Coordinates of C-alpha atoms (C1' of nucleotides) in Angstrom, one line a residue:
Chain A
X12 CA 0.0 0.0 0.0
X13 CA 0.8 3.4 -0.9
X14 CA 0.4 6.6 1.7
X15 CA -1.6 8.0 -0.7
X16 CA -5.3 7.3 1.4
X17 CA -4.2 8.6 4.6
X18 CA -5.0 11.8 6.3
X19 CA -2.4 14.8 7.0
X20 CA -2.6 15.7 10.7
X21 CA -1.9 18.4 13.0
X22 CA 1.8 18.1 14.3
X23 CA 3.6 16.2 16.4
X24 CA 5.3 12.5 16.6
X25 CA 2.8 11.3 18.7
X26 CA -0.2 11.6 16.3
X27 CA 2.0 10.6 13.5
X28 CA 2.6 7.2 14.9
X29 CA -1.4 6.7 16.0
X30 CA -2.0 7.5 12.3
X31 CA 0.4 5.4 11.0
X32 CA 0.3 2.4 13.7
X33 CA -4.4 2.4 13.1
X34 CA -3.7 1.8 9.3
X35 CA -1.3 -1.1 10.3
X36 CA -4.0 -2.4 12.7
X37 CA -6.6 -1.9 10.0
X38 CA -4.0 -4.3 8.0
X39 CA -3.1 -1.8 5.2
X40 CA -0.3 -3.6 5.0
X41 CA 0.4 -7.0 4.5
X42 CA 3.3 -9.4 6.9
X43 CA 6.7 -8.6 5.3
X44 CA 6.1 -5.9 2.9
X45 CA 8.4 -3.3 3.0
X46 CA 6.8 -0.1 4.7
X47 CA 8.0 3.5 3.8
X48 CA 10.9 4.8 3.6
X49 CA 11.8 7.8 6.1
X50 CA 12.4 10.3 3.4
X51 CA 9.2 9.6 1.8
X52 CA 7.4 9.7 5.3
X53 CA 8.8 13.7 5.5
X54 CA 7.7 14.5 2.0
X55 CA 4.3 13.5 2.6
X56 CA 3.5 14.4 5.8
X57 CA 5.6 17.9 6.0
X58 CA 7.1 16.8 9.2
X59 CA 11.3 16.5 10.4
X60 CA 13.0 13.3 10.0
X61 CA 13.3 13.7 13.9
X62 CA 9.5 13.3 14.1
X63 CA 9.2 10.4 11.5
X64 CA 12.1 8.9 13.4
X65 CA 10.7 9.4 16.8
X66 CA 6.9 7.7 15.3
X67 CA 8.9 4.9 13.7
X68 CA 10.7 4.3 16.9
X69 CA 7.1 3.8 19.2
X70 CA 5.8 1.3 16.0
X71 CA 9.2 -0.7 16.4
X72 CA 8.6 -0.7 20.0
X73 CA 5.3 -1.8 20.0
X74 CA 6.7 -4.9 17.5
X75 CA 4.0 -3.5 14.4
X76 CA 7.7 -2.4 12.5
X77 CA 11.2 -4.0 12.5
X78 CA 14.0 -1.6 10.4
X79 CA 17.3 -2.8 10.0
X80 CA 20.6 -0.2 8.8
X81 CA 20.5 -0.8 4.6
X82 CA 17.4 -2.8 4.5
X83 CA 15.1 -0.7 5.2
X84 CA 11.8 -1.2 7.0
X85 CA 9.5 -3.9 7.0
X86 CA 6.2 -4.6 8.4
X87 CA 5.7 -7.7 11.0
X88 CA 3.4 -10.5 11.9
X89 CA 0.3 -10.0 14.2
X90 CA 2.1 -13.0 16.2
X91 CA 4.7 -10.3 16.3
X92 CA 2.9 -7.4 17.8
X93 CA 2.9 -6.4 21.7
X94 CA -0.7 -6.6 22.5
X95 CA 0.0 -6.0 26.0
X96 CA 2.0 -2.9 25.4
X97 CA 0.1 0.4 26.5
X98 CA 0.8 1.9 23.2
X99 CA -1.1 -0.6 21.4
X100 CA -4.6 0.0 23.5
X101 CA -4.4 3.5 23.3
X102 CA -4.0 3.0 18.7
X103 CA -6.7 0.5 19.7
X104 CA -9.7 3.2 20.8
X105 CA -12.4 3.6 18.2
X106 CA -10.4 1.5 15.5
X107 CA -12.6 1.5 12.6
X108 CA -12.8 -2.0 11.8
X109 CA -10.8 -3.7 13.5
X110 CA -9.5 -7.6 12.7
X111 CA -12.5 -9.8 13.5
X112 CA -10.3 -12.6 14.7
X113 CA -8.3 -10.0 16.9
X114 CA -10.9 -9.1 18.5
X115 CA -12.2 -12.7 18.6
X116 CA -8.7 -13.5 20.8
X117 CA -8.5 -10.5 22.8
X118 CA -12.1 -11.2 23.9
X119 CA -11.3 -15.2 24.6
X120 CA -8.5 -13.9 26.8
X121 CA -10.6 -11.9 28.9
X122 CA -13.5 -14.8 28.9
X123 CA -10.2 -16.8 30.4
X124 CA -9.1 -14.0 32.3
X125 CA -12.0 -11.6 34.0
X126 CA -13.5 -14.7 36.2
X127 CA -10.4 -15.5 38.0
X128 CA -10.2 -11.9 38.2
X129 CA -13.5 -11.5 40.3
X130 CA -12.7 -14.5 42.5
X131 CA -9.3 -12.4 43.7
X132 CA -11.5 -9.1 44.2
X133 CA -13.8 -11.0 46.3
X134 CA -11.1 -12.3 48.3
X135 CA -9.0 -9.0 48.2
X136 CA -11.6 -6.0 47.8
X137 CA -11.5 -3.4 51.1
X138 CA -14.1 -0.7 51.4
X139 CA -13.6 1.7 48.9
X140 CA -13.2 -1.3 46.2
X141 CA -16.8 -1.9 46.8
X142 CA -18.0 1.6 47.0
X143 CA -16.2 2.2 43.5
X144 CA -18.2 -1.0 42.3
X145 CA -21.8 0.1 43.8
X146 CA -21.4 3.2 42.3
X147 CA -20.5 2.1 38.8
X148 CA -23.6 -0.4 39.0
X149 CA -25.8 1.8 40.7
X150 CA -24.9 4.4 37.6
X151 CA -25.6 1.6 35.1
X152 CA -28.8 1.1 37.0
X153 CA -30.4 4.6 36.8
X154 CA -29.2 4.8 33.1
X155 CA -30.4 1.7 32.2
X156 CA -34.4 3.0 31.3
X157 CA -33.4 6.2 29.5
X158 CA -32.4 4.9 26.0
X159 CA -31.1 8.5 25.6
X160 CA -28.1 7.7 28.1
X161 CA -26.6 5.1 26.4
X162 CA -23.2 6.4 26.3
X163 CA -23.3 7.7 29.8
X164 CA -24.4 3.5 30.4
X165 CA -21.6 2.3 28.6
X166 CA -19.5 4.7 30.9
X167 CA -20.5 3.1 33.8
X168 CA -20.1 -0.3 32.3
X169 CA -16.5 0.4 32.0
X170 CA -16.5 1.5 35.4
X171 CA -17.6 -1.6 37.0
X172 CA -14.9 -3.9 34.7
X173 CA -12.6 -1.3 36.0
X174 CA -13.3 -1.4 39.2
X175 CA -13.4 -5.3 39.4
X176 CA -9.4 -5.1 37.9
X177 CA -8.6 -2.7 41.0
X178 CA -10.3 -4.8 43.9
X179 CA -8.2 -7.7 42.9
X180 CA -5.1 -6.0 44.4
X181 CA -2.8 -6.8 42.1
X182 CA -0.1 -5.1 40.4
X183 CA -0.3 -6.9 37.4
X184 CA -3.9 -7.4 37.1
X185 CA -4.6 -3.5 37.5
X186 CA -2.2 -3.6 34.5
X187 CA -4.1 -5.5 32.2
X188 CA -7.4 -3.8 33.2
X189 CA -5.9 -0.8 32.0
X190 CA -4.8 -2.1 28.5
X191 CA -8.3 -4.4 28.6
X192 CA -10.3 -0.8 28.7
X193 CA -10.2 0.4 25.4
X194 CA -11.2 -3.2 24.1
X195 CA -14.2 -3.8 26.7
X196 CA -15.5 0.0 25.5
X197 CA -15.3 -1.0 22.0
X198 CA -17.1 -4.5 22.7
X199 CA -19.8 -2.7 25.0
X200 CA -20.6 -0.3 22.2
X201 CA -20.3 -3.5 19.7
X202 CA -23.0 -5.0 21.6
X203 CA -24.7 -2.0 21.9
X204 CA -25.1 -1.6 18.3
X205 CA -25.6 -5.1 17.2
X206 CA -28.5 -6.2 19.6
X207 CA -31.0 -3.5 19.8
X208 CA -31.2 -3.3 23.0
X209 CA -34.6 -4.4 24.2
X210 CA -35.1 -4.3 27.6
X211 CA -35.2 -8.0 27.8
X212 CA -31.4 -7.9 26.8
X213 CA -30.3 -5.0 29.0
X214 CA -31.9 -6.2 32.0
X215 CA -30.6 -9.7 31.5
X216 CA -27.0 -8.1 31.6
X217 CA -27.7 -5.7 34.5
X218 CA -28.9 -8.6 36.6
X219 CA -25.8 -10.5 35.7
X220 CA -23.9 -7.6 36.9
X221 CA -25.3 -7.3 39.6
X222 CA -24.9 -10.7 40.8
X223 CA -20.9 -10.3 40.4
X224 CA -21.0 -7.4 42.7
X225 CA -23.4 -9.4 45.2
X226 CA -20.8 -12.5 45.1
X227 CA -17.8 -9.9 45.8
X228 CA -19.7 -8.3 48.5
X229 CA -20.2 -11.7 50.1
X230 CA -16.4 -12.6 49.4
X231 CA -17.5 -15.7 48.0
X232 CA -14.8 -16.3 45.3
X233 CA -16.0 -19.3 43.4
X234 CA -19.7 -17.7 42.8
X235 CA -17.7 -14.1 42.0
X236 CA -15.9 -16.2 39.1
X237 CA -19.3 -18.0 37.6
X238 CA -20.9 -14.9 37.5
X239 CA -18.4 -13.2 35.6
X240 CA -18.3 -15.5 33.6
X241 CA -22.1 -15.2 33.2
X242 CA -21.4 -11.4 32.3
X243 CA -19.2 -12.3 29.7
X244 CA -21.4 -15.3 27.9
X245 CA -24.2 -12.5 27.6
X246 CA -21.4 -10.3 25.8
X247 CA -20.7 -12.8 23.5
X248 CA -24.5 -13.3 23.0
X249 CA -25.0 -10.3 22.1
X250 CA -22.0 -9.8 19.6
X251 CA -23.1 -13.3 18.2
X252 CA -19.4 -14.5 18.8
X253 CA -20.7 -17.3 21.2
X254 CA -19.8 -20.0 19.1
X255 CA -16.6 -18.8 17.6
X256 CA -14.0 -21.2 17.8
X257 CA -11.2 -19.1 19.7
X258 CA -14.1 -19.3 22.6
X259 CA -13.8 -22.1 24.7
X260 CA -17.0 -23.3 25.5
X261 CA -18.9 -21.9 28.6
X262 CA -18.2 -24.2 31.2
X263 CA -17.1 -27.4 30.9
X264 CA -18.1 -28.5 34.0
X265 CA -21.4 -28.2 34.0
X266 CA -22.1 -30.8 31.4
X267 CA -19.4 -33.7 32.1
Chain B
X8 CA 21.1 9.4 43.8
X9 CA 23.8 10.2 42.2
X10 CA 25.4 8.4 39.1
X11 CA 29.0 7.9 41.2
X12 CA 28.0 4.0 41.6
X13 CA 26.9 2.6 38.2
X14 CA 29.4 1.2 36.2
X15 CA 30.4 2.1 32.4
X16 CA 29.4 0.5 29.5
X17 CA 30.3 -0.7 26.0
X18 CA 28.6 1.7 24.2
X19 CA 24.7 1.6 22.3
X20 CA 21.7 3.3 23.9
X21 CA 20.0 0.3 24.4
X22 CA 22.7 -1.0 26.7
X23 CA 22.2 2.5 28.7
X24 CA 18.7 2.0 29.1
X25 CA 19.2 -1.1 30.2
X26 CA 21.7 0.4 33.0
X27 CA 19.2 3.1 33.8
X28 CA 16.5 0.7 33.9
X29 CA 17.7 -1.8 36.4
X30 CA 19.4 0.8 38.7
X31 CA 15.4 2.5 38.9
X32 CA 14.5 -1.4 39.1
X33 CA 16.6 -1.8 42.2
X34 CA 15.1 0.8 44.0
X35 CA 18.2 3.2 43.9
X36 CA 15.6 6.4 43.4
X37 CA 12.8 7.3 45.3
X38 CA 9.3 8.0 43.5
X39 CA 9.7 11.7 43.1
X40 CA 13.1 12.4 42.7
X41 CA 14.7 14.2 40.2
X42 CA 16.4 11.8 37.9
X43 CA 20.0 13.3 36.3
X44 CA 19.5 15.4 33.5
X45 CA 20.4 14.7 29.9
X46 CA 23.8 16.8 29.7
X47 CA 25.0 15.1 33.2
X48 CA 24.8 11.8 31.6
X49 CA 26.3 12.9 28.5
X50 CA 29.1 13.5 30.5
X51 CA 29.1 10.6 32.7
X52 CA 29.0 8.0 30.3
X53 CA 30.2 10.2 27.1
X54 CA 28.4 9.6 24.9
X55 CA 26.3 11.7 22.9
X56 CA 23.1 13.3 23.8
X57 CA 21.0 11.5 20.9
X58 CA 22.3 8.0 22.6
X59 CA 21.1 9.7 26.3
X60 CA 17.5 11.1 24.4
X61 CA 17.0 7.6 23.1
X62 CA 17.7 5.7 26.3
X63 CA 15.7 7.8 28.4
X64 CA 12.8 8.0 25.6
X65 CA 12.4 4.0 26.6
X66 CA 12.6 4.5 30.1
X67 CA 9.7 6.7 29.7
X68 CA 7.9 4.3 27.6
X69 CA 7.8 1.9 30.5
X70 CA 6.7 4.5 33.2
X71 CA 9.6 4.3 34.9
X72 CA 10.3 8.2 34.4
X73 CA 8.3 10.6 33.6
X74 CA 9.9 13.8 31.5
X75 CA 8.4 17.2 30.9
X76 CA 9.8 20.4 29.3
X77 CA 11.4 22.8 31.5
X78 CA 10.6 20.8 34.6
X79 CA 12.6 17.9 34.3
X80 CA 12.7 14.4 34.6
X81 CA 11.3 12.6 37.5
X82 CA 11.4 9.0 38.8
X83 CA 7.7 7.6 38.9
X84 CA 6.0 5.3 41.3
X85 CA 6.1 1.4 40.9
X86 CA 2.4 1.9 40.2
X87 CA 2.8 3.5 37.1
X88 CA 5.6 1.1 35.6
X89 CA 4.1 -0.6 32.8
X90 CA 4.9 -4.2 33.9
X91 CA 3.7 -6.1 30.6
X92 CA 6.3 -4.0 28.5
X93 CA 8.7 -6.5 27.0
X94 CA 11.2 -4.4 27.3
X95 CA 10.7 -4.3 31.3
X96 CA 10.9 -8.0 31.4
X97 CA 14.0 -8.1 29.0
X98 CA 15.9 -5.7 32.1
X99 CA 14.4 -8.2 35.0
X100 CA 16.9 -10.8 33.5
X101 CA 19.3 -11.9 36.1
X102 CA 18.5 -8.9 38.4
X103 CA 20.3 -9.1 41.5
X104 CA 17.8 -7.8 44.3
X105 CA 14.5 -7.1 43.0
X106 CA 12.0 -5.7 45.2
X107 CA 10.8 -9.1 47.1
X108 CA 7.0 -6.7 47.2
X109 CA 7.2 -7.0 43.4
X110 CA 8.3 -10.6 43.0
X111 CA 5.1 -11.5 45.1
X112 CA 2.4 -9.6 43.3
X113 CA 4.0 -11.0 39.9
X114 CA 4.0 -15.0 41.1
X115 CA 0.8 -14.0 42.4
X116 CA -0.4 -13.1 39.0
X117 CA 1.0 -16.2 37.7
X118 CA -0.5 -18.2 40.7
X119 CA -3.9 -17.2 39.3
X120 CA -3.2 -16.8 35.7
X121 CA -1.1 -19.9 35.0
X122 CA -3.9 -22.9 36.0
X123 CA -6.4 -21.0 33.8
X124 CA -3.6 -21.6 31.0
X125 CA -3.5 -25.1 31.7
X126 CA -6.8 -25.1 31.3
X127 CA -6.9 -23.7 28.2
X128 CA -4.2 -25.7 27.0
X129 CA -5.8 -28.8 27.5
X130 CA -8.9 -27.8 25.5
X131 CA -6.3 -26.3 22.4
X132 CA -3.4 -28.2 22.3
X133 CA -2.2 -29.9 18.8
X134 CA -0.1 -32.2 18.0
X135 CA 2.9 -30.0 17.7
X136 CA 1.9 -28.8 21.5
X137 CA 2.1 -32.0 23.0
X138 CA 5.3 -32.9 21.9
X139 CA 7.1 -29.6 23.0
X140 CA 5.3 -30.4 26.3
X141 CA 6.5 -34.0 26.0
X142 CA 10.3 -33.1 25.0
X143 CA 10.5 -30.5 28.3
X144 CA 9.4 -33.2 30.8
X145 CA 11.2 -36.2 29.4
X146 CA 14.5 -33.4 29.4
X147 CA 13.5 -32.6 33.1
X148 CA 13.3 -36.1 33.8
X149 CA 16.5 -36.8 32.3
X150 CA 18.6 -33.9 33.9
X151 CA 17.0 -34.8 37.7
X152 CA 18.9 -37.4 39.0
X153 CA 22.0 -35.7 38.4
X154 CA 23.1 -32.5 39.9
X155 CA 25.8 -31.6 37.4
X156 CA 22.9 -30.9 35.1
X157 CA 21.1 -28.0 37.3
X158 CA 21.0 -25.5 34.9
X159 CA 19.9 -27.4 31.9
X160 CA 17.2 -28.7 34.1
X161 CA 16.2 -25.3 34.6
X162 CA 15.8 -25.0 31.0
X163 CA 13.9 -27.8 30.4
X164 CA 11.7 -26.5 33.4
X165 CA 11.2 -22.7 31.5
X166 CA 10.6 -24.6 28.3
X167 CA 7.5 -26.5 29.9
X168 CA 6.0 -23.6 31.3
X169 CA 6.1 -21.8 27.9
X170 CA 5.4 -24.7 26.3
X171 CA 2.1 -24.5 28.1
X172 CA 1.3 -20.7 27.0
X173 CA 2.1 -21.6 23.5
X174 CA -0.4 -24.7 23.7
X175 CA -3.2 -22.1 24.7
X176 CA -3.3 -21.1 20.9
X177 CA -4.3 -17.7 22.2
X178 CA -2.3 -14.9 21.5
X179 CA -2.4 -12.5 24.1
X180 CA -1.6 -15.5 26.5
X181 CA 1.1 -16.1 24.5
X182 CA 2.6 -13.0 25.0
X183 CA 2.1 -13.3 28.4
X184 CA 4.2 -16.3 28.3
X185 CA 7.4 -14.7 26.7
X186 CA 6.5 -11.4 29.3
X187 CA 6.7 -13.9 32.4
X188 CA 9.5 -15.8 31.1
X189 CA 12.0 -13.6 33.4
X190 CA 10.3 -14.0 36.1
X191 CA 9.9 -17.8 35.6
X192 CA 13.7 -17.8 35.2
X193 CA 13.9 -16.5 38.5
X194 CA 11.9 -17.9 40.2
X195 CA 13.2 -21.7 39.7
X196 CA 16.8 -20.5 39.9
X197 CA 15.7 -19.0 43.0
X198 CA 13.7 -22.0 44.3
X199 CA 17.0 -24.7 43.6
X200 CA 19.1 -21.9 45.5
X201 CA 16.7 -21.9 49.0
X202 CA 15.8 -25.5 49.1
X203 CA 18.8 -27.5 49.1
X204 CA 17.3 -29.3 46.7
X205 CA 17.1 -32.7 48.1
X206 CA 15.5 -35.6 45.9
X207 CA 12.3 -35.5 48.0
X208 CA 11.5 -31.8 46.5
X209 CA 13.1 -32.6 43.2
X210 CA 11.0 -35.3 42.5
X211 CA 8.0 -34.0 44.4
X212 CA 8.2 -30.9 41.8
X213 CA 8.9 -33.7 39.3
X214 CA 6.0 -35.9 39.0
X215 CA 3.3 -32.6 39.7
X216 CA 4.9 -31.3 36.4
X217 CA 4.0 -34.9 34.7
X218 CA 0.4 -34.8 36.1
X219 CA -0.2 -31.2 34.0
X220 CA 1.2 -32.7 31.2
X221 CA -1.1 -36.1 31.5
X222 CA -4.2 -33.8 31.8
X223 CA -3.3 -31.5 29.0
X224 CA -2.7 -34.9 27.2
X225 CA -6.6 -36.2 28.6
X226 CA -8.0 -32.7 27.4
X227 CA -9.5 -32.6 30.9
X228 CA -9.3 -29.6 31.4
X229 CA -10.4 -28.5 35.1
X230 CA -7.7 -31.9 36.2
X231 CA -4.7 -29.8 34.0
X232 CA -5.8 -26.5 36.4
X233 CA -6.0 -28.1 39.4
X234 CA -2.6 -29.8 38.0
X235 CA -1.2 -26.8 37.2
X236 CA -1.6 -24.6 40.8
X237 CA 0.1 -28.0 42.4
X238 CA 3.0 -27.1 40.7
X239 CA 3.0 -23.3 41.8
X240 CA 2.3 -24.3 45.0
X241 CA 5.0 -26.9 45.1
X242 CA 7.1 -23.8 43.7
X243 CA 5.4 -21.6 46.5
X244 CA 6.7 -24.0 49.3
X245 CA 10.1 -24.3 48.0
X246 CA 10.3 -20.0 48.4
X247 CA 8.9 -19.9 51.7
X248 CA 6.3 -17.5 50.3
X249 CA 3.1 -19.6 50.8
X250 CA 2.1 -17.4 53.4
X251 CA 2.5 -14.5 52.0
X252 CA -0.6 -12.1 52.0
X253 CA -0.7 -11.4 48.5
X254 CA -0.8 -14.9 47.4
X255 CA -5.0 -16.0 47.7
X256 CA -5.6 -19.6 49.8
X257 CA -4.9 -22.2 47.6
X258 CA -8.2 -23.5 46.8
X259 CA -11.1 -22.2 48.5
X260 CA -13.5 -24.7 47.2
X261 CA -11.6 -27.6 49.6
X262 CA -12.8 -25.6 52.7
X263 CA -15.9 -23.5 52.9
Chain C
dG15 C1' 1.3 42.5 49.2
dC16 C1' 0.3 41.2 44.6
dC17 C1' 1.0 41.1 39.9
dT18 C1' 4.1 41.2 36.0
dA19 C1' 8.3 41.0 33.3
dT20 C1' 12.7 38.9 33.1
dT21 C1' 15.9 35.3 33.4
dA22 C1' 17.7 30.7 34.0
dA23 C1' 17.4 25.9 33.3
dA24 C1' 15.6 22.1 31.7
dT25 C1' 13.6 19.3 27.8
dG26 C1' 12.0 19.4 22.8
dT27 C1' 13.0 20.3 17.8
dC28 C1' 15.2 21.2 13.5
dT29 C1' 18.9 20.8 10.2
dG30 C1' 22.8 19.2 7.6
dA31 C1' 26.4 16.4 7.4
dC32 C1' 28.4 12.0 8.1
dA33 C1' 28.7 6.9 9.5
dT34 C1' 27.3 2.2 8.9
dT35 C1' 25.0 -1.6 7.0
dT36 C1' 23.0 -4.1 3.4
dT37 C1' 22.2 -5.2 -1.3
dG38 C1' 23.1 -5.7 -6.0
dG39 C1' 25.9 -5.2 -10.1
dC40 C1' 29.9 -5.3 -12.6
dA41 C1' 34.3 -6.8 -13.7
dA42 C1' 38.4 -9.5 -13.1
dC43 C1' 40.1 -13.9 -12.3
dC44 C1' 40.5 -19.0 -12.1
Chain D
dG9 C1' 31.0 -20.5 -16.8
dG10 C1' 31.1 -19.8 -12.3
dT11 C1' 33.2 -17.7 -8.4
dT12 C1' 35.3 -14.0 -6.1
dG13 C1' 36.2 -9.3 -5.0
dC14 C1' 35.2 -4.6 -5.2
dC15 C1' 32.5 -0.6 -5.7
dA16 C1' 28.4 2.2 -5.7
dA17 C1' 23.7 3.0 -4.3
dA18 C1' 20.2 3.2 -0.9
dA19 C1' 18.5 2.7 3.3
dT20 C1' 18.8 3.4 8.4
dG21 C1' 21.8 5.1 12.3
dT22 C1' 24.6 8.8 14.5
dC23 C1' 26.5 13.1 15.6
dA24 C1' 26.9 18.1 16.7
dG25 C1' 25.2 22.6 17.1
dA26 C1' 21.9 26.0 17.1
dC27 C1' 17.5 27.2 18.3
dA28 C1' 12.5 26.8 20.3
dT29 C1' 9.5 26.0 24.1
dT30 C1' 8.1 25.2 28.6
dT31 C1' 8.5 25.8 33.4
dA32 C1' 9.8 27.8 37.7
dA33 C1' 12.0 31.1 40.3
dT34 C1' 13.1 35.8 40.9
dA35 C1' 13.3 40.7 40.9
dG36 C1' 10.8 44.9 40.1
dG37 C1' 7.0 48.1 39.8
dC38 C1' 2.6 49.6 41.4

DNA sequence: GCCTATTAAATGTCTGACATTTTGGCAACC
DNA sequence: GGTTGCCAAAATGTCAGACATTTAATAGGC
């Protein structure tokens, strides 16, 4: 691909990266073609080689780039990329259209990942843990009839998946709720979009909430984990990704 | 701090990051304090201020640092360091004395992540899968009995851990695999050093090891995460750490 | 006493030249 | 003819110096 279809910008190294890093993610280019050359990269975007440089540097860091002295620079594998890195979920907000299976393995991580989650908040969650919780589901409550206050919902959706990364106490967990965010936004607003939201839907998930926050309240770990996972199966409901293959089915112990 | 005590280098700004990076590691700054500025290191280590820009530039990628015009640079908090950056577990290698705070909350992480994994594992593991698995444990089993072989043993030992990410077939667990790597490292190094690693322990840890494998092997998966957090724990007793606060009971379910 | 202009000090940016690495071609040699 | 060696082109990497911008402290005027 050519640099021909992509926007100018304002200014700065930062933005230029974000630009260039979302058309990688959209997969403008394909695994081991050869990206732009530096030179070209000033020309068309009016900017220093320092600020090219400086962009290039955050997409080799983030593993999307690899340059080498005389080779030039060519673009990697997605088995390549840092998903984890904080770079990468920042390029990640709003992203278009982003790679279906992608998204299909980011969201089968956190169906692996959110229950254990919410079986170490209910063991580890002190006061304000639990305040920041009620509050984020008592939001989602009072915004739950007014279809006009959808986006203000979907604010206190992220809320309560925040706050569920915080109670568990964990350095490395509150990590990964961080980096999580901007893909649980886009999936909530996925979802939001996709089913349309009949209150049969939206109640189901509010109850389901709920009953995570009940189970962490209670410190009961092993009924904190089912119900998280119970939130997440009625995500993947209501993206229709239930019976992907990445997914591993709901719970293998119920049906032995 | 001053730079009087760290040692000079070959050269590279990768190599002075990584100095930078393990002296803030260590703890030999404060959260809050002024970190030298550019020229002083130019002049320290001589070399030019492009090589200092660069090194610092990853430091603040990580969140170790935190730089702003005019003001300076400043040494940032350990909850602010972006512990899933590769790059931060590429400087954990072989660090002397990390903060024993830190190493807790990151086995803890693994303590909680790692049987999920298993789990996983036993549901997606190919053919290819199995057989790395296999080839760890039958090196483990080989380099036991003999003590001249300690450090290949530890090798085998890292390969069957990854081996077990890799057999998740998802990638974002993958990554986690190579990020925890490091800290797998150290952790068995550190476990043959405290235990004096008589053949009870060994072969304890030994056959725990074969009974993830087996259930990975079954695809039964709730056996290969029960499987799995025996083998932390195993690795939990030989640290003395078992008691520590951050690391949750290990199974809740045996005693409501 | 408060507000403002100045100054100093730090990081950020630009520019041009040069260094280094890789690749490919061309020519000489066996 | 095939191999080797050398040179040139093209790309990224590095350096040095001047300059811009931001921030905080400070001195001065009212």
């Amino acid at each position: 691909m050519t640099l021909n279809g992509l926007p100018h910008h304002r200014g700065g190294a930062e933005e230029l990266a974000r630009l260039l890093a979302r058309a990688l993610l959209a997969g403008h280019w394909q695994p081991g073609d050869a990206f732009p050359r530096e030179l070209d990269l000033c020309t068309h975007f009016t900017v220093s080689r320092n600020q090219v440089r400086n962009a290039l540097a955050s997409l080799t860091a983030t593993g999307l780039i690899e340059r080498t002295a005389g080779r030039g620079t060519v673009v990697r594998a997605v088995t390549d990329w840092h998903l984890l890195d904080p770079l990468m979920s920042e390029w990640m907000v709003g992203l278009a259209d982003p790679d279906p299976q992608l998204v299909r393995e980011i969201f089968a991580f956190r169906y692996s990942a959110e229950p254990v989650v919410a079986g170490l908040a209910a063991e580890a969650a002190a006061a304000a843990d639990l305040e920041r919780l009620e509050a984020a589901f008592q939001g989602m409550t009072r915004t739950a009839s007014e279809p006009a206050a959808r986006g203000l919902h979907a604010e206190y959706d992220v809320a309560f998946h925040d706050a569920i990364y915080l109670a568990s106490h964990n350095l490395v967990w509150r990590q990964m709720g961080h980096l999580l965010r901007p893909s649980i936004i886009a999936l909530i607003e996925s979802s939001q979009a996709h089913v349309h939201q009949e209150h049969e839907s939206l109640d189901d998930s509010l109850a389901r909430h709920g009953r995570v926050l009940e189970a962490i309240r209670r410190r009961d770990s092993a009924a904190a984990e089912r119900a998280a996972r119970e939130v997440l199966r009625r995500t993947a409901i209501d993206l229709g990704i239930v019976d992907a293959p990445a997914i591993p089915h709901p719970d293998p112990k119920e049906s032995p």
